[in-house]
């Protein structure tokens, strides 16, 4: 569950780099909380295919974080501004978009 | 020239998303300032191929900025902190890495 939340956070940051299909799959599973079987039925594919495809999306998200590190950077920036100035902190959150 | 600097900035931000080959090509042209002919000679390809490949890398960089907007976000974050607090501003630059 904790891990799911981490992936959702990565998804929110990097979804622009995913294909439409990858976004759909990930959202169905982690945002709309459908089961693999439900997604497979909608897609007309097998449960195993859905599992593999979502695993690939998650690997992509981990890869993006490893090269760009935005989750880590955003978190450090928010932390640094939170300590200093509430108004600035809110402005930063607005810029980051989350 | 101004445009070159913008591409170099995008390259510094997004190079982790490029392939090794794409990084090499872009660096040869914009960081080491080689001519297309020089790069083609090194690569054993044609000048036109090098031109097309670099054009593709530049299109990728523009695409990354259009979906992630990091150049814009970093610039806004730096601007917002510069006005508020010099120490924080420097810390932010350290986190962003540029």
PDB file of C-alpha atoms in Angstrom, chain B:
ATOM      1  CA  UNK B   1      23.141  31.463 -30.576  1.00  0.00           C
ATOM      2  CA  UNK B   2      20.518  32.402 -27.984  1.00  0.00           C
ATOM      3  CA  UNK B   3      18.551  29.424 -29.229  1.00  0.00           C
ATOM      4  CA  UNK B   4      21.626  27.194 -28.889  1.00  0.00           C
ATOM      5  CA  UNK B   5      21.926  28.209 -25.239  1.00  0.00           C
ATOM      6  CA  UNK B   6      18.297  27.291 -24.671  1.00  0.00           C
ATOM      7  CA  UNK B   7      18.884  23.852 -26.154  1.00  0.00           C
ATOM      8  CA  UNK B   8      21.998  23.381 -24.037  1.00  0.00           C
ATOM      9  CA  UNK B   9      19.919  24.208 -20.964  1.00  0.00           C
ATOM     10  CA  UNK B  10      17.241  21.689 -21.982  1.00  0.00           C
ATOM     11  CA  UNK B  11      19.983  19.138 -22.656  1.00  0.00           C
ATOM     12  CA  UNK B  12      21.445  19.601 -19.165  1.00  0.00           C
ATOM     13  CA  UNK B  13      18.007  19.015 -17.641  1.00  0.00           C
ATOM     14  CA  UNK B  14      16.815  16.102 -19.768  1.00  0.00           C
ATOM     15  CA  UNK B  15      19.972  14.310 -20.937  1.00  0.00           C
ATOM     16  CA  UNK B  16      19.177  11.385 -18.643  1.00  0.00           C
ATOM     17  CA  UNK B  17      16.206  10.593 -20.881  1.00  0.00           C
ATOM     18  CA  UNK B  18      18.330  10.452 -24.043  1.00  0.00           C
ATOM     19  CA  UNK B  19      20.268   7.462 -25.338  1.00  0.00           C
ATOM     20  CA  UNK B  20      24.061   7.389 -25.089  1.00  0.00           C
ATOM     21  CA  UNK B  21      24.274   7.981 -28.843  1.00  0.00           C
ATOM     22  CA  UNK B  22      21.916  10.978 -28.686  1.00  0.00           C
ATOM     23  CA  UNK B  23      23.943  12.502 -25.853  1.00  0.00           C
ATOM     24  CA  UNK B  24      27.148  12.030 -27.842  1.00  0.00           C
ATOM     25  CA  UNK B  25      25.723  13.687 -30.942  1.00  0.00           C
ATOM     26  CA  UNK B  26      24.274  16.640 -29.085  1.00  0.00           C
ATOM     27  CA  UNK B  27      27.459  17.192 -27.064  1.00  0.00           C
ATOM     28  CA  UNK B  28      29.670  17.004 -30.136  1.00  0.00           C
ATOM     29  CA  UNK B  29      27.626  19.696 -31.835  1.00  0.00           C
ATOM     30  CA  UNK B  30      26.625  22.043 -29.016  1.00  0.00           C
ATOM     31  CA  UNK B  31      29.072  21.486 -26.180  1.00  0.00           C
ATOM     32  CA  UNK B  32      32.268  20.702 -28.130  1.00  0.00           C
ATOM     33  CA  UNK B  33      31.161  22.860 -31.044  1.00  0.00           C
ATOM     34  CA  UNK B  34      32.168  20.437 -33.804  1.00  0.00           C
ATOM     35  CA  UNK B  35      30.782  20.972 -37.293  1.00  0.00           C
ATOM     36  CA  UNK B  36      28.305  18.514 -38.809  1.00  0.00           C
ATOM     37  CA  UNK B  37      31.049  17.445 -41.235  1.00  0.00           C
ATOM     38  CA  UNK B  38      33.488  16.723 -38.396  1.00  0.00           C
ATOM     39  CA  UNK B  39      30.877  14.671 -36.527  1.00  0.00           C
ATOM     40  CA  UNK B  40      29.993  12.771 -39.700  1.00  0.00           C
ATOM     41  CA  UNK B  41      33.662  11.966 -40.270  1.00  0.00           C
ATOM     42  CA  UNK B  42      34.054  10.649 -36.723  1.00  0.00           C
ATOM     43  CA  UNK B  43      30.873   8.604 -36.999  1.00  0.00           C
ATOM     44  CA  UNK B  44      31.515   7.326 -40.491  1.00  0.00           C
ATOM     45  CA  UNK B  45      28.054   8.537 -41.555  1.00  0.00           C
ATOM     46  CA  UNK B  46      26.853  11.305 -43.836  1.00  0.00           C
ATOM     47  CA  UNK B  47      26.527  14.965 -42.909  1.00  0.00           C
ATOM     48  CA  UNK B  48      22.806  14.751 -43.667  1.00  0.00           C
ATOM     49  CA  UNK B  49      22.355  11.808 -41.284  1.00  0.00           C
ATOM     50  CA  UNK B  50      24.065  13.717 -38.501  1.00  0.00           C
ATOM     51  CA  UNK B  51      21.903  16.744 -39.205  1.00  0.00           C
ATOM     52  CA  UNK B  52      18.718  14.653 -39.065  1.00  0.00           C
ATOM     53  CA  UNK B  53      19.765  12.830 -35.917  1.00  0.00           C
ATOM     54  CA  UNK B  54      20.572  16.059 -34.069  1.00  0.00           C
ATOM     55  CA  UNK B  55      17.310  17.585 -35.250  1.00  0.00           C
ATOM     56  CA  UNK B  56      15.546  14.582 -33.716  1.00  0.00           C
ATOM     57  CA  UNK B  57      17.366  15.026 -30.406  1.00  0.00           C
ATOM     58  CA  UNK B  58      16.360  18.691 -30.316  1.00  0.00           C
ATOM     59  CA  UNK B  59      12.736  17.741 -31.018  1.00  0.00           C
ATOM     60  CA  UNK B  60      12.921  15.263 -28.106  1.00  0.00           C
ATOM     61  CA  UNK B  61      14.208  17.972 -25.777  1.00  0.00           C
ATOM     62  CA  UNK B  62      11.374  20.297 -26.803  1.00  0.00           C
ATOM     63  CA  UNK B  63       8.883  17.465 -26.264  1.00  0.00           C
ATOM     64  CA  UNK B  64      10.251  16.732 -22.765  1.00  0.00           C
ATOM     65  CA  UNK B  65       9.962  20.388 -21.840  1.00  0.00           C
ATOM     66  CA  UNK B  66       6.413  20.509 -23.162  1.00  0.00           C
ATOM     67  CA  UNK B  67       5.314  17.588 -20.976  1.00  0.00           C
ATOM     68  CA  UNK B  68       7.456  18.133 -17.849  1.00  0.00           C
ATOM     69  CA  UNK B  69       8.192  21.868 -18.060  1.00  0.00           C
ATOM     70  CA  UNK B  70      11.254  21.614 -15.821  1.00  0.00           C
ATOM     71  CA  UNK B  71      13.165  24.474 -17.398  1.00  0.00           C
ATOM     72  CA  UNK B  72      10.208  26.725 -16.705  1.00  0.00           C
ATOM     73  CA  UNK B  73       9.562  25.338 -13.207  1.00  0.00           C
ATOM     74  CA  UNK B  74      13.207  25.545 -12.137  1.00  0.00           C
ATOM     75  CA  UNK B  75      13.426  29.085 -13.388  1.00  0.00           C
ATOM     76  CA  UNK B  76      10.255  30.092 -11.483  1.00  0.00           C
ATOM     77  CA  UNK B  77      11.427  28.363  -8.315  1.00  0.00           C
ATOM     78  CA  UNK B  78      14.823  30.065  -8.493  1.00  0.00           C
ATOM     79  CA  UNK B  79      13.172  33.419  -9.126  1.00  0.00           C
ATOM     80  CA  UNK B  80      10.764  33.018  -6.198  1.00  0.00           C
ATOM     81  CA  UNK B  81      13.508  32.062  -3.751  1.00  0.00           C
ATOM     82  CA  UNK B  82      16.008  34.659  -5.023  1.00  0.00           C
ATOM     83  CA  UNK B  83      13.617  37.411  -3.970  1.00  0.00           C
ATOM     84  CA  UNK B  84      13.054  35.947  -0.501  1.00  0.00           C
ATOM     85  CA  UNK B  85      16.251  34.579   0.927  1.00  0.00           C
ATOM     86  CA  UNK B  86      19.774  34.253  -0.467  1.00  0.00           C
ATOM     87  CA  UNK B  87      20.728  31.253   1.669  1.00  0.00           C
ATOM     88  CA  UNK B  88      17.591  29.360   0.646  1.00  0.00           C
ATOM     89  CA  UNK B  89      18.158  30.346  -2.979  1.00  0.00           C
ATOM     90  CA  UNK B  90      21.600  28.767  -2.932  1.00  0.00           C
ATOM     91  CA  UNK B  91      20.267  25.638  -1.288  1.00  0.00           C
ATOM     92  CA  UNK B  92      17.603  25.337  -3.993  1.00  0.00           C
ATOM     93  CA  UNK B  93      20.200  25.670  -6.753  1.00  0.00           C
ATOM     94  CA  UNK B  94      22.158  22.890  -5.066  1.00  0.00           C
ATOM     95  CA  UNK B  95      19.061  20.636  -4.987  1.00  0.00           C
ATOM     96  CA  UNK B  96      18.147  21.351  -8.583  1.00  0.00           C
ATOM     97  CA  UNK B  97      21.768  20.768  -9.507  1.00  0.00           C
ATOM     98  CA  UNK B  98      22.182  23.862 -11.660  1.00  0.00           C
TER      99      UNK B  98
END
